[in-house]
PDB file of C-alpha atoms and ligand atoms in Angstrom:
ATOM      1  CA  MET A 227      52.470  -9.809 -53.726  1.00  0.00           C
ATOM      2  CA  TYR A 228      51.572 -10.550 -57.565  1.00  0.00           C
ATOM      3  CA  ILE A 229      53.472 -11.086 -60.675  1.00  0.00           C
ATOM      4  CA  ILE A 230      52.239  -9.592 -63.902  1.00  0.00           C
ATOM      5  CA  GLY A 231      53.607 -10.785 -67.238  1.00  0.00           C
ATOM      6  CA  GLY A 232      53.411  -8.754 -70.290  1.00  0.00           C
ATOM      7  CA  THR A 233      52.731 -10.367 -73.798  1.00  0.00           C
ATOM      8  CA  ALA A 234      56.518 -10.569 -74.446  1.00  0.00           C
ATOM      9  CA  SER A 235      57.532 -12.125 -71.177  1.00  0.00           C
ATOM     10  CA  LYS A 236      54.561 -14.655 -70.226  1.00  0.00           C
ATOM     11  CA  THR A 237      56.723 -17.466 -69.792  1.00  0.00           C
ATOM     12  CA  VAL A 238      59.388 -15.815 -67.805  1.00  0.00           C
ATOM     13  CA  ALA A 239      56.538 -14.476 -65.546  1.00  0.00           C
ATOM     14  CA  GLU A 240      54.948 -17.933 -65.121  1.00  0.00           C
ATOM     15  CA  ASP A 241      58.376 -19.359 -64.227  1.00  0.00           C
ATOM     16  CA  LEU A 242      59.070 -16.556 -61.656  1.00  0.00           C
ATOM     17  CA  SER A 243      55.937 -16.960 -59.915  1.00  0.00           C
ATOM     18  CA  LYS A 244      56.625 -20.784 -59.702  1.00  0.00           C
ATOM     19  CA  GLU A 245      60.238 -20.165 -58.410  1.00  0.00           C
ATOM     20  CA  LEU A 246      59.080 -17.629 -55.997  1.00  0.00           C
ATOM     21  CA  GLY A 247      55.764 -19.119 -54.938  1.00  0.00           C
ATOM     22  CA  VAL A 248      54.072 -15.902 -55.707  1.00  0.00           C
ATOM     23  CA  SER A 249      50.605 -15.522 -57.587  1.00  0.00           C
ATOM     24  CA  LEU A 250      50.408 -14.561 -61.080  1.00  0.00           C
ATOM     25  CA  ALA A 251      47.956 -11.705 -61.738  1.00  0.00           C
ATOM     26  CA  ASP A 252      45.191 -12.173 -64.231  1.00  0.00           C
ATOM     27  CA  THR A 253      45.300  -9.716 -66.923  1.00  0.00           C
ATOM     28  CA  ILE A 254      43.288  -9.226 -70.221  1.00  0.00           C
ATOM     29  CA  SER A 255      44.773  -7.520 -73.144  1.00  0.00           C
ATOM     30  CA  LYS A 256      43.916  -6.882 -76.787  1.00  0.00           C
ATOM     31  CA  ARG A 257      44.794  -4.855 -79.646  1.00  0.00           C
ATOM     32  CA  PHE A 258      42.223  -2.227 -80.947  1.00  0.00           C
ATOM     33  CA  PRO A 259      41.450  -2.363 -84.679  1.00  0.00           C
ATOM     34  CA  ASP A 260      43.936   0.572 -85.257  1.00  0.00           C
ATOM     35  CA  ASP A 261      46.563  -1.613 -83.393  1.00  0.00           C
ATOM     36  CA  GLU A 262      46.648   0.460 -80.067  1.00  0.00           C
ATOM     37  CA  PHE A 263      47.219  -1.675 -77.240  1.00  0.00           C
ATOM     38  CA  TYR A 264      44.800  -2.355 -74.257  1.00  0.00           C
ATOM     39  CA  VAL A 265      45.501  -3.999 -71.083  1.00  0.00           C
ATOM     40  CA  ARG A 266      43.421  -4.554 -67.799  1.00  0.00           C
ATOM     41  CA  VAL A 267      44.721  -6.096 -64.463  1.00  0.00           C
ATOM     42  CA  ILE A 268      41.743  -8.200 -63.106  1.00  0.00           C
ATOM     43  CA  ASP A 269      43.169  -8.992 -59.655  1.00  0.00           C
ATOM     44  CA  ASN A 270      42.891  -6.592 -56.682  1.00  0.00           C
ATOM     45  CA  ILE A 271      46.419  -5.536 -56.464  1.00  0.00           C
ATOM     46  CA  SER A 272      45.824  -2.376 -54.112  1.00  0.00           C
ATOM     47  CA  GLY A 273      48.424  -2.265 -51.405  1.00  0.00           C
ATOM     48  CA  GLU A 274      50.378  -5.188 -52.926  1.00  0.00           C
ATOM     49  CA  ASP A 275      53.953  -5.450 -54.064  1.00  0.00           C
ATOM     50  CA  VAL A 276      53.839  -6.031 -57.844  1.00  0.00           C
ATOM     51  CA  VAL A 277      56.390  -7.324 -60.063  1.00  0.00           C
ATOM     52  CA  ILE A 278      55.826  -6.483 -63.781  1.00  0.00           C
ATOM     53  CA  VAL A 279      57.808  -8.661 -66.322  1.00  0.00           C
ATOM     54  CA  GLN A 280      58.202  -7.432 -69.847  1.00  0.00           C
ATOM     55  CA  THR A 281      61.037  -7.501 -72.335  1.00  0.00           C
ATOM     56  CA  THR A 282      61.244  -4.039 -74.093  1.00  0.00           C
ATOM     57  CA  TYR A 283      61.691  -5.560 -77.478  1.00  0.00           C
ATOM     58  CA  PRO A 284      60.373  -5.149 -80.215  1.00  0.00           C
ATOM     59  CA  ASP A 285      59.256  -1.623 -80.116  1.00  0.00           C
ATOM     60  CA  PRO A 286      55.239  -2.303 -79.209  1.00  0.00           C
ATOM     61  CA  ASN A 287      56.275  -4.151 -76.097  1.00  0.00           C
ATOM     62  CA  ILE A 288      57.792  -0.782 -74.706  1.00  0.00           C
ATOM     63  CA  VAL A 289      54.391   0.787 -74.915  1.00  0.00           C
ATOM     64  CA  GLU A 290      52.867  -2.270 -73.259  1.00  0.00           C
ATOM     65  CA  LEU A 291      55.286  -1.997 -70.461  1.00  0.00           C
ATOM     66  CA  PHE A 292      54.408   1.688 -69.969  1.00  0.00           C
ATOM     67  CA  LEU A 293      50.618   0.843 -69.951  1.00  0.00           C
ATOM     68  CA  LEU A 294      51.082  -1.986 -67.359  1.00  0.00           C
ATOM     69  CA  GLN A 295      53.300   0.280 -65.105  1.00  0.00           C
ATOM     70  CA  ASN A 296      50.352   2.863 -65.296  1.00  0.00           C
ATOM     71  CA  ALA A 297      47.635   0.195 -64.590  1.00  0.00           C
ATOM     72  CA  VAL A 298      49.577  -1.139 -61.670  1.00  0.00           C
ATOM     73  CA  GLU A 299      50.137   2.517 -60.249  1.00  0.00           C
ATOM     74  CA  GLU A 300      46.604   3.492 -60.771  1.00  0.00           C
ATOM     75  CA  ALA A 301      45.450   0.356 -59.025  1.00  0.00           C
ATOM     76  CA  GLY A 302      47.266   1.557 -56.020  1.00  0.00           C
ATOM     77  CA  ALA A 303      50.116  -1.010 -55.693  1.00  0.00           C
ATOM     78  CA  LYS A 304      52.454  -0.694 -52.729  1.00  0.00           C
ATOM     79  CA  GLU A 305      55.656  -1.061 -54.521  1.00  0.00           C
ATOM     80  CA  ILE A 306      56.342  -1.869 -58.265  1.00  0.00           C
ATOM     81  CA  SER A 307      59.377  -3.869 -59.454  1.00  0.00           C
ATOM     82  CA  VAL A 308      60.039  -3.910 -63.295  1.00  0.00           C
ATOM     83  CA  VAL A 309      61.700  -6.960 -64.554  1.00  0.00           C
ATOM     84  CA  ILE A 310      63.145  -6.389 -67.990  1.00  0.00           C
ATOM     85  CA  PRO A 311      64.514  -9.635 -69.270  1.00  0.00           C
ATOM     86  CA  TYR A 312      65.891  -8.042 -72.417  1.00  0.00           C
ATOM     87  CA  PHE A 313      66.335  -4.371 -72.304  1.00  0.00           C
ATOM     88  CA  GLY A 314      66.120  -3.347 -75.871  1.00  0.00           C
ATOM     89  CA  TYR A 315      67.982  -0.069 -77.095  1.00  0.00           C
ATOM     90  CA  ALA A 316      70.757  -0.640 -74.499  1.00  0.00           C
ATOM     91  CA  ARG A 317      73.283  -0.659 -77.355  1.00  0.00           C
ATOM     92  CA  GLN A 318      72.771   3.053 -78.140  1.00  0.00           C
ATOM     93  CA  ASP A 319      74.305   4.026 -74.897  1.00  0.00           C
ATOM     94  CA  THR A 320      76.003   7.123 -75.818  1.00  0.00           C
ATOM     95  CA  LYS A 321      75.850   9.714 -78.506  1.00  0.00           C
ATOM     96  CA  PHE A 322      78.131   7.999 -81.067  1.00  0.00           C
ATOM     97  CA  LYS A 323      77.590  11.116 -83.254  1.00  0.00           C
ATOM     98  CA  GLU A 324      76.401  14.541 -82.751  1.00  0.00           C
ATOM     99  CA  GLY A 325      72.546  14.753 -83.001  1.00  0.00           C
ATOM    100  CA  GLU A 326      71.816  11.185 -81.863  1.00  0.00           C
ATOM    101  CA  PRO A 327      69.681  10.375 -78.740  1.00  0.00           C
ATOM    102  CA  ILE A 328      71.100   8.270 -76.042  1.00  0.00           C
ATOM    103  CA  SER A 329      68.474   5.750 -76.367  1.00  0.00           C
ATOM    104  CA  ALA A 330      69.191   3.593 -73.486  1.00  0.00           C
ATOM    105  CA  LYS A 331      68.807   6.694 -71.199  1.00  0.00           C
ATOM    106  CA  ALA A 332      65.496   7.938 -72.965  1.00  0.00           C
ATOM    107  CA  LEU A 333      63.941   4.494 -72.187  1.00  0.00           C
ATOM    108  CA  ALA A 334      65.296   4.179 -68.698  1.00  0.00           C
ATOM    109  CA  ASN A 335      64.022   7.639 -67.820  1.00  0.00           C
ATOM    110  CA  LEU A 336      60.436   6.843 -68.784  1.00  0.00           C
ATOM    111  CA  ILE A 337      60.492   3.173 -67.111  1.00  0.00           C
ATOM    112  CA  SER A 338      61.840   4.886 -63.914  1.00  0.00           C
ATOM    113  CA  LEU A 339      58.832   7.088 -63.611  1.00  0.00           C
ATOM    114  CA  SER A 340      56.650   4.379 -62.349  1.00  0.00           C
ATOM    115  CA  ALA A 341      59.057   1.842 -60.819  1.00  0.00           C
ATOM    116  CA  ASP A 342      60.372   1.518 -57.391  1.00  0.00           C
ATOM    117  CA  ARG A 343      63.299  -0.700 -58.765  1.00  0.00           C
ATOM    118  CA  VAL A 344      64.264  -2.421 -62.068  1.00  0.00           C
ATOM    119  CA  VAL A 345      65.897  -5.635 -62.657  1.00  0.00           C
ATOM    120  CA  THR A 346      67.341  -6.644 -65.999  1.00  0.00           C
ATOM    121  CA  VAL A 347      69.463  -9.441 -67.452  1.00  0.00           C
ATOM    122  CA  ASP A 348      72.868  -9.122 -69.092  1.00  0.00           C
ATOM    123  CA  PRO A 349      72.591  -5.434 -70.279  1.00  0.00           C
ATOM    124  CA  HIS A 350      74.883  -4.691 -73.027  1.00  0.00           C
ATOM    125  CA  LYS A 351      77.041  -2.612 -70.740  1.00  0.00           C
ATOM    126  CA  GLU A 352      76.498  -2.545 -67.019  1.00  0.00           C
ATOM    127  CA  TYR A 353      76.803   1.336 -66.714  1.00  0.00           C
ATOM    128  CA  ILE A 354      73.343   1.753 -68.444  1.00  0.00           C
ATOM    129  CA  LEU A 355      71.888   0.822 -65.007  1.00  0.00           C
ATOM    130  CA  ASP A 356      72.921   4.272 -64.004  1.00  0.00           C
ATOM    131  CA  PHE A 357      70.508   5.794 -66.543  1.00  0.00           C
ATOM    132  CA  PHE A 358      67.652   4.724 -64.395  1.00  0.00           C
ATOM    133  CA  SER A 359      66.550   7.320 -61.894  1.00  0.00           C
ATOM    134  CA  THR A 360      65.135   4.456 -59.533  1.00  0.00           C
ATOM    135  CA  SER A 361      67.267   1.642 -58.131  1.00  0.00           C
ATOM    136  CA  ALA A 362      68.439  -0.685 -61.093  1.00  0.00           C
ATOM    137  CA  TYR A 363      69.985  -4.028 -60.819  1.00  0.00           C
ATOM    138  CA  SER A 364      71.386  -6.813 -63.240  1.00  0.00           C
ATOM    139  CA  CYS A 365      71.732 -10.301 -63.316  1.00  0.00           C
ATOM    140  CA  SER A 366      73.767 -12.844 -65.371  1.00  0.00           C
ATOM    141  CA  ALA A 367      72.454 -15.566 -67.575  1.00  0.00           C
ATOM    142  CA  VAL A 368      75.920 -17.037 -67.870  1.00  0.00           C
ATOM    143  CA  PRO A 369      75.479 -19.836 -65.172  1.00  0.00           C
ATOM    144  CA  GLU A 370      72.497 -21.026 -66.623  1.00  0.00           C
ATOM    145  CA  LEU A 371      73.928 -21.015 -70.336  1.00  0.00           C
ATOM    146  CA  ALA A 372      77.029 -22.694 -68.955  1.00  0.00           C
ATOM    147  CA  LYS A 373      74.978 -25.456 -67.193  1.00  0.00           C
ATOM    148  CA  TYR A 374      73.287 -26.249 -70.499  1.00  0.00           C
ATOM    149  CA  LEU A 375      76.566 -26.259 -72.414  1.00  0.00           C
ATOM    150  CA  LYS A 376      78.227 -28.580 -69.920  1.00  0.00           C
ATOM    151  CA  GLN A 377      76.043 -31.495 -71.240  1.00  0.00           C
ATOM    152  CA  LYS A 378      77.702 -30.851 -74.687  1.00  0.00           C
ATOM    153  CA  ASN A 379      81.214 -32.033 -73.809  1.00  0.00           C
ATOM    154  CA  ILE A 380      82.511 -28.577 -74.623  1.00  0.00           C
ATOM    155  CA  ASP A 381      86.479 -28.304 -74.745  1.00  0.00           C
ATOM    156  CA  MET A 382      86.703 -24.405 -75.056  1.00  0.00           C
ATOM    157  CA  VAL A 383      84.533 -21.465 -74.711  1.00  0.00           C
ATOM    158  CA  LEU A 384      85.300 -18.328 -76.827  1.00  0.00           C
ATOM    159  CA  ALA A 385      84.257 -14.721 -76.547  1.00  0.00           C
ATOM    160  CA  PRO A 386      83.797 -13.020 -79.807  1.00  0.00           C
ATOM    161  CA  ASP A 387      85.486 -10.025 -78.811  1.00  0.00           C
ATOM    162  CA  LYS A 388      87.722  -9.153 -75.475  1.00  0.00           C
ATOM    163  CA  GLY A 389      84.420  -7.140 -74.056  1.00  0.00           C
ATOM    164  CA  ALA A 390      82.811 -10.632 -73.409  1.00  0.00           C
ATOM    165  CA  LEU A 391      86.067 -12.115 -71.838  1.00  0.00           C
ATOM    166  CA  GLU A 392      84.795 -12.022 -68.236  1.00  0.00           C
ATOM    167  CA  ARG A 393      81.574 -13.942 -69.434  1.00  0.00           C
ATOM    168  CA  VAL A 394      83.451 -16.766 -70.893  1.00  0.00           C
ATOM    169  CA  LYS A 395      85.979 -16.886 -68.059  1.00  0.00           C
ATOM    170  CA  GLN A 396      82.926 -17.367 -65.757  1.00  0.00           C
ATOM    171  CA  ALA A 397      81.310 -20.018 -67.991  1.00  0.00           C
ATOM    172  CA  SER A 398      84.549 -21.675 -68.253  1.00  0.00           C
ATOM    173  CA  LYS A 399      84.747 -22.379 -64.389  1.00  0.00           C
ATOM    174  CA  ILE A 400      81.253 -23.974 -64.716  1.00  0.00           C
ATOM    175  CA  ILE A 401      81.862 -26.079 -67.758  1.00  0.00           C
ATOM    176  CA  GLU A 402      85.331 -27.010 -66.551  1.00  0.00           C
ATOM    177  CA  CYS A 403      87.021 -26.112 -69.898  1.00  0.00           C
ATOM    178  CA  ASP A 404      89.464 -23.784 -71.532  1.00  0.00           C
ATOM    179  CA  PHE A 405      88.535 -20.154 -72.597  1.00  0.00           C
ATOM    180  CA  ASP A 406      89.784 -17.539 -75.106  1.00  0.00           C
ATOM    181  CA  TYR A 407      88.547 -14.584 -76.935  1.00  0.00           C
ATOM    182  CA  MET A 408      88.567 -13.231 -80.595  1.00  0.00           C
ATOM    183  CA  GLU A 409      89.334 -10.021 -82.097  1.00  0.00           C
ATOM    184  CA  LYS A 410      86.401  -8.117 -83.591  1.00  0.00           C
ATOM    185  CA  THR A 411      86.118  -4.893 -85.090  1.00  0.00           C
ATOM    186  CA  ARG A 412      82.724  -3.509 -85.927  1.00  0.00           C
ATOM    187  CA  ILE A 413      82.773  -1.727 -89.304  1.00  0.00           C
ATOM    188  CA  ASP A 414      79.015  -0.830 -89.273  1.00  0.00           C
ATOM    189  CA  GLY A 415      75.556  -2.091 -87.780  1.00  0.00           C
ATOM    190  CA  SER A 416      75.695  -5.285 -90.016  1.00  0.00           C
ATOM    191  CA  THR A 417      79.451  -5.649 -90.917  1.00  0.00           C
ATOM    192  CA  ILE A 418      82.031  -6.852 -88.471  1.00  0.00           C
ATOM    193  CA  GLU A 419      85.663  -8.195 -88.946  1.00  0.00           C
ATOM    194  CA  ILE A 420      87.182 -11.027 -86.924  1.00  0.00           C
ATOM    195  CA  LYS A 421      91.057 -10.854 -87.038  1.00  0.00           C
ATOM    196  CA  PRO A 422      92.564 -14.130 -87.618  1.00  0.00           C
ATOM    197  CA  LYS A 423      94.329 -15.294 -84.490  1.00  0.00           C
ATOM    198  CA  LYS A 424      96.089 -18.559 -83.605  1.00  0.00           C
ATOM    199  CA  LEU A 425      93.471 -20.747 -81.877  1.00  0.00           C
ATOM    200  CA  ASN A 426      94.033 -24.083 -80.597  1.00  0.00           C
ATOM    201  CA  VAL A 427      90.668 -25.568 -81.508  1.00  0.00           C
ATOM    202  CA  GLU A 428      91.495 -28.485 -83.867  1.00  0.00           C
ATOM    203  CA  ASN A 429      89.077 -31.375 -83.365  1.00  0.00           C
ATOM    204  CA  LYS A 430      87.420 -29.608 -80.212  1.00  0.00           C
ATOM    205  CA  ASN A 431      83.917 -28.803 -79.254  1.00  0.00           C
ATOM    206  CA  VAL A 432      83.649 -25.042 -78.893  1.00  0.00           C
ATOM    207  CA  ALA A 433      81.080 -22.673 -77.864  1.00  0.00           C
ATOM    208  CA  ILE A 434      80.927 -19.148 -78.424  1.00  0.00           C
ATOM    209  CA  ILE A 435      79.134 -17.075 -76.020  1.00  0.00           C
ATOM    210  CA  ASP A 436      77.827 -13.480 -76.365  1.00  0.00           C
ATOM    211  CA  ASP A 437      75.169 -11.258 -74.844  1.00  0.00           C
ATOM    212  CA  ILE A 438      73.070 -10.724 -78.051  1.00  0.00           C
ATOM    213  CA  ILE A 439      72.696 -12.309 -81.414  1.00  0.00           C
ATOM    214  CA  SER A 440      71.240  -9.830 -83.652  1.00  0.00           C
ATOM    215  CA  THR A 441      71.993 -10.074 -87.537  1.00  0.00           C
ATOM    216  CA  GLY A 442      74.127 -13.077 -86.479  1.00  0.00           C
ATOM    217  CA  GLY A 443      77.219 -11.477 -88.363  1.00  0.00           C
ATOM    218  CA  THR A 444      79.556 -11.761 -85.285  1.00  0.00           C
ATOM    219  CA  MET A 445      78.724 -15.153 -84.692  1.00  0.00           C
ATOM    220  CA  ALA A 446      78.956 -16.356 -88.376  1.00  0.00           C
ATOM    221  CA  LYS A 447      82.388 -14.747 -88.807  1.00  0.00           C
ATOM    222  CA  SER A 448      83.534 -16.496 -85.606  1.00  0.00           C
ATOM    223  CA  ILE A 449      82.134 -19.757 -86.636  1.00  0.00           C
ATOM    224  CA  GLN A 450      83.837 -19.594 -90.081  1.00  0.00           C
ATOM    225  CA  GLU A 451      87.397 -18.707 -88.339  1.00  0.00           C
ATOM    226  CA  LEU A 452      86.904 -21.588 -85.942  1.00  0.00           C
ATOM    227  CA  LYS A 453      86.057 -23.882 -88.714  1.00  0.00           C
ATOM    228  CA  LYS A 454      89.132 -22.680 -90.655  1.00  0.00           C
ATOM    229  CA  HIS A 455      91.093 -23.707 -87.606  1.00  0.00           C
ATOM    230  CA  GLY A 456      89.806 -27.434 -87.693  1.00  0.00           C
ATOM    231  CA  ALA A 457      87.200 -26.945 -84.731  1.00  0.00           C
ATOM    232  CA  LYS A 458      84.867 -30.139 -84.756  1.00  0.00           C
ATOM    233  CA  ASN A 459      81.641 -28.802 -83.555  1.00  0.00           C
ATOM    234  CA  VAL A 460      80.658 -25.042 -82.891  1.00  0.00           C
ATOM    235  CA  PHE A 461      77.882 -24.243 -80.567  1.00  0.00           C
ATOM    236  CA  VAL A 462      76.822 -20.543 -80.305  1.00  0.00           C
ATOM    237  CA  ALA A 463      74.943 -19.342 -77.064  1.00  0.00           C
ATOM    238  CA  CYS A 464      73.613 -15.977 -76.253  1.00  0.00           C
ATOM    239  CA  THR A 465      71.486 -14.469 -73.453  1.00  0.00           C
ATOM    240  CA  HIS A 466      69.330 -12.478 -75.979  1.00  0.00           C
ATOM    241  CA  GLY A 467      68.545 -14.132 -79.315  1.00  0.00           C
ATOM    242  CA  LEU A 468      67.127 -11.456 -81.584  1.00  0.00           C
ATOM    243  CA  PHE A 469      67.803 -13.378 -84.927  1.00  0.00           C
ATOM    244  CA  ALA A 470      67.155 -10.293 -87.059  1.00  0.00           C
ATOM    245  CA  GLY A 471      66.500 -10.961 -90.791  1.00  0.00           C
ATOM    246  CA  ASP A 472      68.408 -13.930 -92.104  1.00  0.00           C
ATOM    247  CA  ALA A 473      70.589 -14.450 -88.855  1.00  0.00           C
ATOM    248  CA  VAL A 474      69.685 -18.093 -88.559  1.00  0.00           C
ATOM    249  CA  LYS A 475      70.523 -18.792 -92.202  1.00  0.00           C
ATOM    250  CA  LYS A 476      73.838 -17.163 -91.661  1.00  0.00           C
ATOM    251  CA  LEU A 477      74.689 -19.200 -88.628  1.00  0.00           C
ATOM    252  CA  ASP A 478      73.604 -22.481 -90.440  1.00  0.00           C
ATOM    253  CA  SER A 479      75.546 -21.585 -93.443  1.00  0.00           C
ATOM    254  CA  ALA A 480      78.596 -20.813 -91.422  1.00  0.00           C
ATOM    255  CA  GLY A 481      78.491 -24.438 -90.179  1.00  0.00           C
ATOM    256  CA  CYS A 482      76.859 -23.732 -86.592  1.00  0.00           C
ATOM    257  CA  ASN A 483      75.991 -27.212 -84.941  1.00  0.00           C
ATOM    258  CA  GLU A 484      73.562 -25.671 -82.376  1.00  0.00           C
ATOM    259  CA  ILE A 485      72.058 -22.359 -81.495  1.00  0.00           C
ATOM    260  CA  ILE A 486      71.156 -21.815 -77.993  1.00  0.00           C
ATOM    261  CA  SER A 487      69.502 -18.797 -76.407  1.00  0.00           C
ATOM    262  CA  THR A 488      67.559 -17.871 -73.082  1.00  0.00           C
ATOM    263  CA  ASP A 489      64.037 -16.945 -73.156  1.00  0.00           C
ATOM    264  CA  THR A 490      64.619 -13.341 -72.588  1.00  0.00           C
ATOM    265  CA  VAL A 491      63.382 -12.924 -75.863  1.00  0.00           C
ATOM    266  CA  GLN A 492      61.189 -15.880 -76.871  1.00  0.00           C
ATOM    267  CA  SER A 493      62.283 -18.193 -79.906  1.00  0.00           C
ATOM    268  CA  LYS A 494      62.518 -21.713 -80.954  1.00  0.00           C
ATOM    269  CA  PHE A 495      66.178 -21.426 -79.683  1.00  0.00           C
ATOM    270  CA  SER A 496      65.171 -20.326 -76.194  1.00  0.00           C
ATOM    271  CA  LYS A 497      66.486 -23.526 -74.462  1.00  0.00           C
ATOM    272  CA  VAL A 498      67.759 -21.924 -71.370  1.00  0.00           C
ATOM    273  CA  LYS A 499      65.192 -20.443 -68.713  1.00  0.00           C
ATOM    274  CA  ILE A 500      66.188 -17.186 -67.370  1.00  0.00           C
ATOM    275  CA  ALA A 501      63.800 -17.159 -64.385  1.00  0.00           C
ATOM    276  CA  PRO A 502      66.270 -19.196 -62.172  1.00  0.00           C
ATOM    277  CA  SER A 503      68.686 -16.217 -62.749  1.00  0.00           C
ATOM    278  CA  ILE A 504      66.232 -13.536 -61.863  1.00  0.00           C
ATOM    279  CA  ALA A 505      64.461 -15.169 -58.992  1.00  0.00           C
ATOM    280  CA  PRO A 506      67.254 -14.982 -56.333  1.00  0.00           C
ATOM    281  CA  ILE A 507      67.740 -11.109 -56.850  1.00  0.00           C
ATOM    282  CA  LEU A 508      64.212 -10.423 -56.472  1.00  0.00           C
ATOM    283  CA  LYS A 509      63.979 -12.422 -53.225  1.00  0.00           C
ATOM    284  CA  GLU A 510      66.856 -10.242 -51.959  1.00  0.00           C
ATOM    285  CA  LEU A 511      65.253  -7.087 -53.127  1.00  0.00           C
ATOM    286  CA  ILE A 512      61.703  -7.560 -52.090  1.00  0.00           C
ATOM    287  CA  GLY A 513      61.083  -8.008 -48.432  1.00  0.00           C
ATOM    288  CA  SER A 514      57.527  -9.741 -49.025  1.00  0.00           C
ATOM    289  CA  VAL A 515      58.953 -12.646 -51.080  1.00  0.00           C
TER     290      VAL A 515
HETATM  291  C1  R5P B 131      78.209  -6.373 -79.494  1.00  0.00           C
HETATM  292  O1  R5P B 131      79.011  -5.750 -78.903  1.00  0.00           O
HETATM  293  C2  R5P B 131      77.317  -7.471 -78.894  1.00  0.00           C
HETATM  294  O2  R5P B 131      77.938  -8.022 -77.738  1.00  0.00           O
HETATM  295  C3  R5P B 131      76.997  -8.512 -80.018  1.00  0.00           C
HETATM  296  O3  R5P B 131      78.406  -9.091 -80.330  1.00  0.00           O
HETATM  297  C4  R5P B 131      76.314  -7.880 -81.100  1.00  0.00           C
HETATM  298  O4  R5P B 131      75.138  -7.160 -80.635  1.00  0.00           O
HETATM  299  C5  R5P B 131      75.900  -9.037 -82.035  1.00  0.00           C
HETATM  300  O5  R5P B 131      75.380  -8.410 -83.197  1.00  0.00           O
HETATM  301  P1  R5P B 131      75.387  -9.170 -84.545  1.00  0.00           P
HETATM  302  O6  R5P B 131      74.620 -10.559 -84.257  1.00  0.00           O
HETATM  303  O7  R5P B 131      74.499  -8.367 -85.403  1.00  0.00           O
HETATM  304  O8  R5P B 131      76.629  -9.430 -85.016  1.00  0.00           O
END
């Protein structure tokens, strides 16, 4: 069995190889002068179970995943498992307006063509797993995020909207603290409204947990609301830290005390490793691990 890390997920692949005691396959990759991608798997993977690890964000990493899948298939791998730490495009999971694509489905269809199974982490909505025509599974980063937050003397965990309530409930059990949620309305891609709500956070250390931080708008508004209510320290934690545009500046200006993300998308805020959440599910799914 071999693990192959795409350029977006090298660290996760290395961590998985250690967690599972499985070799990391050697690859070489480069970009041609016109920016097209080239990859070659050096090890002989014929007849082997192969796990490809690659986040599908930003866009060039999607093409890289397709090329890796094809390389592994052409090399005669026995079974191909695709681990997608962050499944980009998952938020366009329906036609919100006539004429739009179901982007999550489009991607899932293509990935399924050369995959015996797919594992992803905290997909925006669990039902997107049904878009894959191969077996698809998810795992949660919440236990690992909660373990990190437990060291920060958190008094309360908050979900920025009701949809994320289950996540904070689970985290609160591990941290052994209270939980609550805020009421968010999305106006458009970059504008959201957090309804004022009575929150008992005076002098408390509060952590807001979400699946994604993209523009930082959701978290910034939530931090402002918490500070208004007298929160002492506000931590923001997410599984997938995209930090688009001036997201970090927005969080800092709102008074955020610490930004925490996993390494599904690698950044300087990737303080929590995701491999320990993925390894057990691979162990269960692949006989040869
Ligand atoms: C939305 O439902 C997600 O769970 C996140 O709250 C959202 O993607 C965060 O986006 P942003 O950082 O742009 O507010």
